[in-house]
Amino acid sequence: MKILLVFDFDHTIIDDNSDTRIVQCAPEKKLPIELQDSYEKGFWTKFMGRVFKYLGGEGVTEDEMKRAVTSMPLTPGMVELLNFIRKNKDKFECIIISDSNSVFINWVLEATNFRDVFDKVFTNPAAFDSNGLLTVENYHTHSCNRCPKNLCKNVVLVEFVDKQLQQGVNYARIVYIGDGGNDVCPVMFLKKNDVAMPRKGYTLQKTLSRMSQNLEPTESSVVVWSSGVEIISHLLFLIKE
């Protein structure tokens, strides 16, 4: 049985936020105040749809956007980690669950040459329309009140694991690698054999730490990381177990 590795994208694989980085393409590298103020909590994808429409209206091209997105660095040690996974694909299955979008993630995976490492990517579908505007849609609808309207990563993970089980694929354990507030929900799905790997100093780690102090610890073990090299060390430990 393989180990299932679940990755977030922004601030986990890349050391930046792809949605906020794209603002660098705007005139004077900032959005008009009324556009900034139009964001409603839980409706980030709708907000980004308006941002992309504005950028298109300002004449920002697909190439300019691609340059901005692919110039973002990977997080420290991520190149080493993804190469390690590639060399050990017989032991790991690897998926991304992200609140970014399919265009940005594909650009980064192609530019860094790591597309083959990931078996599946679950994210908000995006595409350039006939006018050259980038459009983005919600990944799905769900009833979880902890997560943004367009994506509950817990629902995605549960559905994926169930679907795999129906096809006779069972995992030895799940390792969840993330950083953000929207990674808390899927970590709640993990069981005692699984591992939550929050990035040090980011929202997921702070939230799990607070939960533990409030005597509401996660069922899974928690291993904090700052570099992908530390994740390799823990994966080597899990393989040997």
XYZ file of N, CA and C in Angstrom:
723
model
N 0.835 -1.203 0.000
C 0.000 0.000 0.000
C 0.873 1.257 0.000
N 0.467 2.207 -0.841
C 1.240 3.452 -0.921
C 0.831 4.434 0.178
N 1.682 5.411 0.387
C 1.351 6.545 1.252
C 0.763 7.629 0.344
N -0.372 8.210 0.745
C -0.974 9.308 -0.019
C -0.424 10.633 0.518
N 0.222 11.389 -0.355
C 0.719 12.716 0.000
C -0.244 13.752 -0.567
N -0.765 14.607 0.307
C -1.695 15.652 -0.116
C -1.016 17.007 0.091
N -0.880 17.763 -0.982
C -0.216 19.069 -0.927
C -1.200 20.200 -1.136
N -1.019 21.263 -0.359
C -1.582 22.562 -0.698
C -0.629 23.164 -1.750
N -0.969 24.311 -2.309
C -0.126 24.915 -3.352
C 0.530 26.223 -2.889
N -0.303 27.267 -2.658
C 0.245 28.568 -2.245
C 0.899 28.476 -0.869
N 2.102 29.003 -0.744
C 2.873 28.998 0.513
C 3.232 27.589 0.983
N 3.012 26.588 0.147
C 3.423 25.217 0.473
C 4.363 24.719 -0.620
N 3.862 24.620 -1.858
C 4.745 24.275 -2.977
C 5.478 25.520 -3.447
N 4.718 26.596 -3.667
C 5.375 27.874 -4.001
C 5.449 28.739 -2.747
N 6.485 29.563 -2.680
C 6.728 30.382 -1.485
C 6.074 31.756 -1.634
N 4.818 31.741 -2.033
C 4.098 32.987 -2.309
C 2.628 32.626 -2.477
N 1.794 33.634 -2.700
C 0.387 33.404 -2.997
C 0.149 33.811 -4.450
N -0.204 32.849 -5.292
C -0.321 33.107 -6.729
C -1.397 34.158 -7.040
N -2.480 34.173 -6.263
C -3.555 35.145 -6.508
C -3.126 36.568 -6.177
N -2.366 36.746 -5.089
C -1.934 38.110 -4.756
C -0.742 38.521 -5.621
N 0.080 37.552 -6.057
C 1.225 37.872 -6.921
C 0.760 38.436 -8.264
N -0.392 37.965 -8.747
C -0.861 38.388 -10.076
C -1.193 39.889 -10.088
N -1.427 40.459 -8.906
C -1.714 41.896 -8.795
C -0.517 42.725 -9.283
N 0.687 42.121 -9.241
C 1.887 42.805 -9.754
C 1.731 43.194 -11.229
N 0.815 42.532 -11.925
C 0.583 42.830 -13.344
C -0.282 44.079 -13.535
N -0.938 44.526 -12.481
C -1.847 45.683 -12.594
C -1.052 46.972 -12.766
N -1.693 48.000 -13.341
C -1.023 49.308 -13.414
C -0.615 49.750 -12.003
N 0.614 50.213 -11.872
C 1.164 50.619 -10.562
C 1.177 49.476 -9.543
N 1.004 48.255 -10.052
C 1.081 47.050 -9.205
C 0.085 47.041 -8.053
N -1.041 47.721 -8.262
C -2.096 47.647 -7.241
C -3.478 47.744 -7.875
N -4.476 47.248 -7.134
C -5.853 47.248 -7.617
C -6.551 48.526 -7.161
N -7.543 49.007 -7.941
C -8.330 50.166 -7.489
C -9.001 49.854 -6.143
N -9.141 50.877 -5.312
C -9.699 50.705 -3.960
C -11.069 50.016 -3.996
N -11.928 50.452 -4.951
C -13.288 49.872 -4.979
C -13.239 48.368 -5.300
N -12.261 47.954 -6.100
C -12.109 46.523 -6.396
C -11.591 45.792 -5.154
N -10.591 46.363 -4.512
C -10.073 45.768 -3.263
C -11.199 45.594 -2.242
N -12.038 46.619 -2.125
C -13.107 46.616 -1.111
C -14.276 45.709 -1.483
N -14.285 45.163 -2.704
C -15.427 44.340 -3.131
C -15.333 42.898 -2.623
N -14.197 42.556 -1.974
C -14.052 41.182 -1.461
C -15.005 40.908 -0.297
N -15.731 39.791 -0.386
C -16.588 39.342 0.721
C -16.006 38.058 1.277
N -15.945 37.938 2.601
C -15.378 36.745 3.234
C -16.071 35.478 2.724
N -15.271 34.488 2.324
C -15.828 33.217 1.834
C -16.037 33.195 0.327
N -15.881 34.370 -0.327
C -16.123 34.450 -1.775
C -14.872 34.897 -2.528
N -13.736 34.315 -2.178
C -12.456 34.704 -2.785
C -12.431 34.450 -4.296
N -12.953 33.320 -4.731
C -12.903 32.973 -6.161
C -13.696 33.966 -7.000
N -14.842 34.388 -6.489
C -15.639 35.411 -7.190
C -14.843 36.713 -7.283
N -14.189 37.060 -6.175
C -13.359 38.269 -6.138
C -12.248 38.183 -7.180
N -11.574 37.010 -7.258
C -10.486 36.845 -8.230
C -11.010 36.920 -9.661
N -12.242 36.470 -9.882
C -12.856 36.608 -11.202
C -12.922 38.078 -11.608
N -13.273 38.937 -10.644
C -13.334 40.386 -10.920
C -11.933 40.954 -11.154
N -10.958 40.449 -10.393
C -9.563 40.895 -10.568
C -9.077 40.554 -11.978
N -9.338 39.321 -12.425
C -8.893 38.901 -13.760
C -9.580 39.726 -14.854
N -10.858 40.044 -14.629
C -11.603 40.862 -15.594
C -10.974 42.253 -15.675
N -10.627 42.820 -14.527
C -9.986 44.140 -14.466
C -8.630 44.105 -15.186
N -7.828 43.082 -14.909
C -6.496 42.979 -15.542
C -6.629 42.887 -17.061
N -7.609 42.077 -17.495
C -7.851 41.943 -18.940
C -8.252 43.271 -19.555
N -9.118 44.008 -18.848
C -9.562 45.322 -19.312
C -8.430 46.331 -19.390
N -7.405 46.124 -18.561
C -6.231 47.012 -18.566
C -5.188 46.569 -19.600
N -5.544 45.526 -20.367
C -4.647 45.078 -21.437
C -3.538 44.130 -20.992
N -3.660 43.577 -19.777
C -2.648 42.615 -19.303
C -2.815 41.309 -20.085
N -1.731 40.833 -20.688
C -1.815 39.655 -21.563
C -1.565 38.354 -20.788
N -1.936 37.262 -21.449
C -1.687 35.930 -20.877
C -0.197 35.738 -20.594
N 0.658 36.173 -21.519
C 2.109 36.025 -21.337
C 2.617 36.781 -20.118
N 2.092 37.991 -19.916
C 2.515 38.787 -18.741
C 2.109 38.082 -17.441
N 0.898 37.545 -17.442
C 0.425 36.839 -16.251
C 1.260 35.584 -16.001
N 1.569 34.892 -17.080
C 2.367 33.659 -16.954
C 3.754 33.972 -16.397
N 4.340 35.059 -16.881
C 5.661 35.458 -16.375
C 5.620 35.750 -14.880
N 4.560 36.458 -14.457
C 4.421 36.806 -13.027
C 4.287 35.545 -12.164
N 3.452 34.608 -12.632
C 3.188 33.396 -11.846
C 4.418 32.481 -11.808
N 5.065 32.315 -12.966
C 6.193 31.371 -13.003
C 7.478 31.956 -12.410
N 7.452 33.252 -12.072
C 8.638 33.839 -11.425
C 8.620 33.618 -9.908
N 7.525 33.074 -9.392
C 7.449 32.816 -7.942
C 8.368 31.649 -7.582
N 9.169 31.805 -6.527
C 10.063 30.710 -6.153
C 9.303 29.574 -5.469
N 9.833 28.372 -5.582
C 9.305 27.260 -4.781
C 9.780 27.460 -3.339
N 9.070 26.872 -2.389
C 9.477 27.001 -0.990
C 10.819 26.288 -0.778
N 11.572 26.686 0.253
C 12.876 26.055 0.504
C 12.761 24.529 0.609
N 13.645 23.844 -0.093
C 13.680 22.377 -0.022
C 12.613 21.675 -0.841
N 11.753 22.436 -1.546
C 10.646 21.813 -2.292
C 11.157 21.068 -3.523
N 12.178 21.622 -4.192
C 12.769 20.941 -5.359
C 13.310 19.572 -4.929
N 14.027 19.557 -3.804
C 14.584 18.294 -3.293
C 13.471 17.312 -2.932
N 12.416 17.827 -2.281
C 11.302 16.962 -1.878
C 10.603 16.351 -3.090
N 10.293 17.170 -4.096
C 9.566 16.661 -5.266
C 10.429 15.691 -6.074
N 11.734 15.942 -6.117
C 12.641 14.979 -6.775
C 12.693 13.660 -6.010
N 12.674 13.754 -4.687
C 12.659 12.547 -3.832
C 11.392 11.730 -4.090
N 10.237 12.419 -4.172
C 8.971 11.724 -4.431
C 9.003 11.067 -5.817
N 9.515 11.807 -6.795
C 9.607 11.277 -8.164
C 10.420 9.967 -8.195
N 11.524 9.943 -7.448
C 12.383 8.748 -7.415
C 11.728 7.588 -6.675
N 10.702 7.907 -5.858
C 10.065 6.873 -5.026
C 8.568 6.765 -5.305
N 8.198 6.947 -6.580
C 6.778 6.928 -6.935
C 6.123 5.569 -6.689
N 6.932 4.541 -6.513
C 6.370 3.225 -6.174
C 5.823 3.209 -4.738
N 6.252 4.189 -3.939
C 5.833 4.236 -2.522
C 4.794 5.324 -2.238
N 4.665 6.294 -3.162
C 3.790 7.444 -2.900
C 2.807 7.701 -4.031
N 1.602 8.123 -3.643
C 0.689 8.747 -4.591
C 0.575 10.201 -4.129
N 0.440 11.110 -5.071
C 0.626 12.517 -4.752
C -0.473 13.367 -5.387
N -1.206 14.135 -4.574
C -2.245 15.001 -5.131
C -2.104 16.427 -4.575
N -2.656 17.370 -5.314
C -2.730 18.766 -4.851
C -4.206 19.092 -4.638
N -4.519 19.725 -3.499
C -5.857 20.296 -3.288
C -5.628 21.769 -2.962
N -6.052 22.644 -3.862
C -5.675 24.056 -3.731
C -6.812 24.999 -4.079
N -6.798 26.149 -3.376
C -7.778 27.195 -3.649
C -7.238 28.199 -4.667
N -6.159 27.860 -5.363
C -5.647 28.690 -6.448
C -6.515 28.394 -7.679
N -5.930 28.170 -8.826
C -6.727 27.779 -9.991
C -5.884 26.923 -10.935
N -6.553 26.236 -11.830
C -5.890 25.232 -12.677
C -4.851 25.850 -13.610
N -5.090 27.074 -14.102
C -4.135 27.714 -15.015
C -2.821 28.001 -14.291
N -2.905 28.643 -13.117
C -1.697 29.004 -12.376
C -0.894 27.759 -11.964
N -1.599 26.747 -11.467
C -0.905 25.533 -11.000
C -0.234 24.823 -12.177
N -0.930 24.725 -13.305
C -0.330 24.083 -14.488
C 0.899 24.846 -14.969
N 0.811 26.168 -14.966
C 1.965 26.980 -15.376
C 3.183 26.674 -14.511
N 2.983 26.649 -13.207
C 4.108 26.422 -12.281
C 4.654 25.001 -12.426
N 3.763 24.012 -12.503
C 4.225 22.624 -12.605
C 4.972 22.378 -13.912
N 4.514 23.032 -14.987
C 5.209 22.882 -16.274
C 6.557 23.607 -16.249
N 6.578 24.834 -15.709
C 7.816 25.630 -15.679
C 8.893 24.968 -14.814
N 8.460 24.294 -13.742
C 9.425 23.657 -12.830
C 9.674 22.196 -13.194
N 8.915 21.707 -14.181
C 9.062 20.332 -14.663
C 8.697 19.278 -13.612
N 7.644 19.570 -12.818
C 7.210 18.607 -11.796
C 5.793 18.081 -12.027
N 5.274 18.284 -13.252
C 3.905 17.838 -13.544
C 3.714 16.349 -13.271
N 4.726 15.552 -13.610
C 4.628 14.091 -13.507
C 4.600 13.578 -12.063
N 5.012 14.423 -11.123
C 5.058 13.999 -9.713
C 3.641 13.848 -9.150
N 2.698 14.650 -9.697
C 1.346 14.692 -9.132
C 0.364 13.867 -9.958
N -0.363 12.993 -9.253
C -1.333 12.115 -9.915
C -2.635 12.834 -10.222
N -2.991 13.800 -9.374
C -4.239 14.551 -9.585
C -4.121 15.936 -8.963
N -4.795 16.900 -9.589
C -4.856 18.261 -9.038
C -6.323 18.649 -8.895
N -6.726 18.993 -7.679
C -8.094 19.452 -7.410
C -8.033 20.940 -7.100
N -8.599 21.763 -7.970
C -8.566 23.210 -7.762
C -9.676 23.871 -8.566
N -9.813 25.182 -8.415
C -10.841 25.922 -9.158
C -10.489 25.939 -10.646
N -11.404 25.469 -11.511
C -11.098 25.426 -12.940
C -11.019 26.831 -13.546
N -9.983 27.057 -14.336
C -9.798 28.365 -14.974
C -9.412 28.167 -16.439
N -9.669 29.193 -17.246
C -9.314 29.139 -18.672
C -9.368 30.548 -19.237
N -8.639 30.760 -20.319
C -8.728 32.034 -21.039
C -9.854 31.942 -22.052
N -10.739 32.942 -22.056
C -11.853 32.918 -23.009
C -11.408 33.487 -24.361
N -12.353 33.584 -25.294
C -12.013 34.006 -26.669
C -11.494 35.449 -26.720
N -11.799 36.233 -25.688
C -11.296 37.615 -25.636
C -9.961 37.729 -24.895
N -9.416 36.570 -24.505
C -8.132 36.591 -23.790
C -8.271 36.907 -22.311
N -9.512 36.853 -21.783
C -9.727 37.091 -20.346
C -9.611 35.775 -19.587
N -8.925 35.802 -18.455
C -8.855 34.611 -17.611
C -10.131 34.535 -16.783
N -10.833 33.420 -16.886
C -12.056 33.225 -16.100
C -11.822 32.068 -15.133
N -12.446 32.148 -13.962
C -12.282 31.090 -12.952
C -13.637 30.757 -12.367
N -13.853 29.468 -12.111
C -15.122 29.009 -11.537
C -14.861 28.341 -10.189
N -15.913 28.231 -9.371
C -15.811 27.486 -8.119
C -15.527 26.021 -8.414
N -14.708 25.384 -7.587
C -14.425 23.955 -7.797
C -15.697 23.128 -7.624
N -16.464 23.425 -6.581
C -17.707 22.682 -6.315
C -18.578 23.513 -5.365
N -19.738 22.954 -5.017
C -20.544 23.537 -3.940
C -20.516 22.535 -2.795
N -20.634 23.031 -1.577
C -20.584 22.145 -0.407
C -21.349 22.806 0.730
N -21.555 22.059 1.820
C -22.346 22.608 2.930
C -21.498 22.840 4.186
N -20.177 22.796 4.059
C -19.302 23.000 5.212
C -19.241 24.493 5.548
N -19.568 24.845 6.801
C -19.582 26.277 7.133
C -18.226 26.794 7.610
N -17.229 25.904 7.650
C -15.883 26.354 8.059
C -15.062 26.846 6.872
N -15.466 26.481 5.669
C -14.622 26.697 4.483
C -15.210 27.736 3.528
N -14.356 28.315 2.649
C -14.884 29.235 1.636
C -15.893 28.520 0.735
N -16.809 29.298 0.173
C -17.942 28.722 -0.570
C -17.509 27.833 -1.744
N -16.354 28.133 -2.327
C -15.966 27.436 -3.563
C -15.215 26.131 -3.337
N -14.711 25.908 -2.094
C -13.861 24.728 -1.904
C -13.758 24.324 -0.435
N -14.208 23.088 -0.141
C -13.910 22.463 1.152
C -12.940 21.330 0.869
N -11.719 21.495 1.330
C -10.677 20.497 1.041
C -10.974 19.158 1.716
N -11.682 19.198 2.835
C -12.078 17.963 3.518
C -12.986 17.124 2.612
N -14.007 17.787 2.041
C -14.944 17.093 1.139
C -14.179 16.473 -0.037
N -13.238 17.225 -0.619
C -12.456 16.731 -1.758
C -11.639 15.503 -1.348
N -10.983 15.592 -0.193
C -10.136 14.483 0.268
C -10.958 13.231 0.569
N -12.076 13.412 1.266
C -12.958 12.282 1.599
C -13.462 11.616 0.315
N -13.916 12.430 -0.639
C -14.442 11.877 -1.909
C -13.356 11.128 -2.668
N -12.143 11.688 -2.693
C -11.042 11.044 -3.416
C -10.685 9.698 -2.780
N -10.549 9.684 -1.464
C -10.177 8.445 -0.762
C -11.270 7.389 -0.934
N -12.545 7.797 -0.854
C -13.670 6.854 -1.046
C -13.684 6.284 -2.449
N -13.463 7.153 -3.441
C -13.451 6.727 -4.842
C -12.327 5.716 -5.089
N -11.158 6.010 -4.516
C -10.017 5.107 -4.656
C -10.321 3.751 -4.015
N -10.971 3.799 -2.862
C -11.328 2.569 -2.145
C -12.265 1.700 -2.978
N -13.217 2.365 -3.663
C -14.149 1.635 -4.542
C -13.405 0.943 -5.685
N -12.253 1.506 -6.054
C -11.455 0.901 -7.130
C -10.360 -0.028 -6.578
N -10.472 -0.331 -5.286
C -9.547 -1.271 -4.664
C -8.223 -0.667 -4.230
N -8.147 0.682 -4.197
C -6.898 1.341 -3.781
C -7.033 1.824 -2.340
N -6.211 1.270 -1.475
C -6.202 1.670 -0.073
C -4.831 2.249 0.245
N -4.773 3.208 1.151
C -3.479 3.823 1.485
C -3.007 3.400 2.869
N -1.705 3.211 2.991
C -1.113 2.859 4.281
C -1.377 3.985 5.276
N -1.230 5.211 4.802
C -1.524 6.403 5.609
C -1.586 7.615 4.695
N -2.105 8.695 5.255
C -2.168 9.963 4.520
C -1.235 10.952 5.214
N -0.450 11.667 4.425
C 0.382 12.757 4.935
C -0.124 14.040 4.279
N -0.576 15.000 5.102
C -1.151 16.244 4.588
C -0.176 17.385 4.820
N 0.271 18.020 3.725
C 1.292 19.071 3.789
C 0.653 20.395 3.384
N 0.542 21.325 4.336
C -0.136 22.583 4.027
C 0.273 23.712 4.955
N -0.420 24.835 4.839
C -0.036 25.995 5.652
C -1.216 26.832 6.137
N -2.328 26.804 5.412
C -3.352 27.839 5.600
C -4.536 27.450 6.463
N -5.393 28.450 6.700
C -6.609 28.234 7.478
C -7.544 27.229 6.822
N -7.550 27.190 5.476
C -8.449 26.241 4.791
C -7.859 24.827 4.747
N -6.678 24.634 5.369
C -6.114 23.278 5.502
C -6.512 22.633 6.828
N -7.136 23.418 7.722
C -7.543 22.866 9.025
C -8.625 21.800 8.825
N -9.599 22.105 7.980
C -10.736 21.197 7.770
C -10.297 19.801 7.284
N -9.476 19.693 6.240
C -9.053 18.351 5.825
C -8.189 17.631 6.872
N -7.445 18.386 7.671
C -6.633 17.760 8.731
C -7.546 17.078 9.759
N -8.772 17.603 9.916
C -9.747 16.982 10.839
C -10.168 15.588 10.365
N -10.006 15.320 9.077
C -10.367 14.012 8.501
C -9.301 12.952 8.805
N -8.079 13.387 9.100
C -6.974 12.442 9.282
C -7.161 11.586 10.528
N -6.680 10.343 10.441
C -6.809 9.388 11.554
C -5.458 9.229 12.267
N -5.423 8.376 13.284
C -4.236 8.327 14.144
C -2.973 7.830 13.445
N -3.140 7.099 12.359
C -1.979 6.615 11.605
C -1.430 7.678 10.640
N -2.223 8.730 10.418
C -1.885 9.756 9.432
C -0.998 10.845 10.045
N -0.492 11.720 9.176
C 0.393 12.787 9.638
C -0.043 14.123 9.035
N -0.248 15.112 9.913
C -0.474 16.487 9.453
C 0.866 17.193 9.505
N 1.256 17.819 8.386
C 2.540 18.524 8.334
C 2.306 20.003 8.034
N 2.084 20.814 9.080
C 1.875 22.256 8.873
C 3.202 22.990 8.730
N 3.218 24.016 7.888
C 4.427 24.832 7.731
C 4.595 25.744 8.951
N 5.799 25.769 9.471
C 6.096 26.515 10.702
C 5.800 28.010 10.546
N 5.075 28.549 11.528
C 4.814 29.986 11.559
C 3.596 30.426 10.765
N 2.915 29.473 10.101
C 1.748 29.813 9.280
C 0.453 29.422 10.002
N -0.684 29.838 9.429
C -1.984 29.717 10.106
C -2.314 28.294 10.542
N -2.060 27.308 9.685
C -2.399 25.920 10.032
C -1.656 25.484 11.294
N -0.365 25.777 11.349
C 0.426 25.380 12.528
C -0.074 26.084 13.789
N -0.351 27.379 13.668
C -0.835 28.146 14.830
C -2.188 27.621 15.315
N -3.063 27.282 14.352
C -4.400 26.778 14.706
C -4.302 25.416 15.388
N -3.496 24.506 14.843
C -3.343 23.168 15.436
C -2.723 23.260 16.827
N -1.787 24.179 16.983
C -1.135 24.394 18.274
C -2.159 24.880 19.313
N -3.008 25.828 18.887
C -4.042 26.363 19.778
C -5.052 25.274 20.150
N -5.432 24.451 19.167
C -6.376 23.359 19.423
C -5.804 22.373 20.442
N -4.526 22.087 20.298
C -3.850 21.165 21.200
C -3.840 21.723 22.630
N -3.576 23.032 22.748
C -3.569 23.685 24.067
C -4.971 23.691 24.683
N -5.987 23.749 23.836
C -7.380 23.733 24.312
C -7.905 22.315 24.505
N -6.977 21.350 24.469
C -7.300 19.925 24.635
C -8.280 19.428 23.574
N -8.122 19.955 22.356
C -8.892 19.449 21.197
C -7.890 19.005 20.130
N -6.933 18.143 20.490
C -5.886 17.803 19.516
C -6.439 17.010 18.334
N -5.704 17.021 17.237
C -6.091 16.227 16.068
C -5.820 14.761 16.371
N -6.527 13.894 15.645
C -6.289 12.445 15.810
C -4.912 12.057 15.269
N -4.515 12.723 14.185
C -3.241 12.384 13.537
C -2.073 12.947 14.333
N -0.872 12.470 14.016
C 0.308 13.121 14.586
C 0.559 14.413 13.801
N 1.283 15.345 14.419
C 1.575 16.630 13.792
C 3.086 16.814 13.744
N 3.617 17.022 12.531
C 5.058 17.249 12.353
C 5.224 18.573 11.601
N 5.850 19.537 12.266
C 6.016 20.883 11.697
C 7.232 20.914 10.773
N 7.157 21.700 9.691
C 8.288 21.801 8.756
C 8.544 23.254 8.362
N 9.795 23.544 8.048
C 10.176 24.839 7.470
C 10.744 24.652 6.083
N 11.311 23.464 5.842
C 11.930 23.154 4.549
C 11.462 21.788 4.074
N 11.375 21.658 2.754
C 11.004 20.364 2.170
C 11.963 19.251 2.557
N 13.193 19.622 2.898
C 14.191 18.618 3.300
C 13.761 17.938 4.600
N 13.118 18.697 5.498
C 12.605 18.103 6.744
C 11.467 17.122 6.442
N 10.682 17.432 5.421
C 9.596 16.518 5.024
C 10.192 15.215 4.494
N 11.271 15.317 3.703
C 11.961 14.107 3.204
C 12.365 13.228 4.380
N 12.977 13.825 5.410
C 13.424 13.065 6.588
C 12.272 12.290 7.205
N 11.113 12.945 7.325
C 9.972 12.261 7.937
C 9.414 11.178 7.015
N 9.401 11.421 5.722
C 8.917 10.402 4.782
C 9.835 9.173 4.798
N 11.137 9.395 4.898
C 12.093 8.282 5.001
C 11.805 7.451 6.251
N 11.496 8.137 7.347
C 11.144 7.483 8.611
C 9.867 6.645 8.431
N 8.865 7.210 7.737
C 7.595 6.490 7.526
C 7.772 5.276 6.625
N 8.616 5.404 5.606
C 8.870 4.283 4.678
C 9.500 3.110 5.426
N 10.376 3.441 6.364
C 11.103 2.386 7.102
C 10.214 1.675 8.130
N 9.162 2.374 8.550
C 8.285 1.812 9.604
C 7.665 0.482 9.180
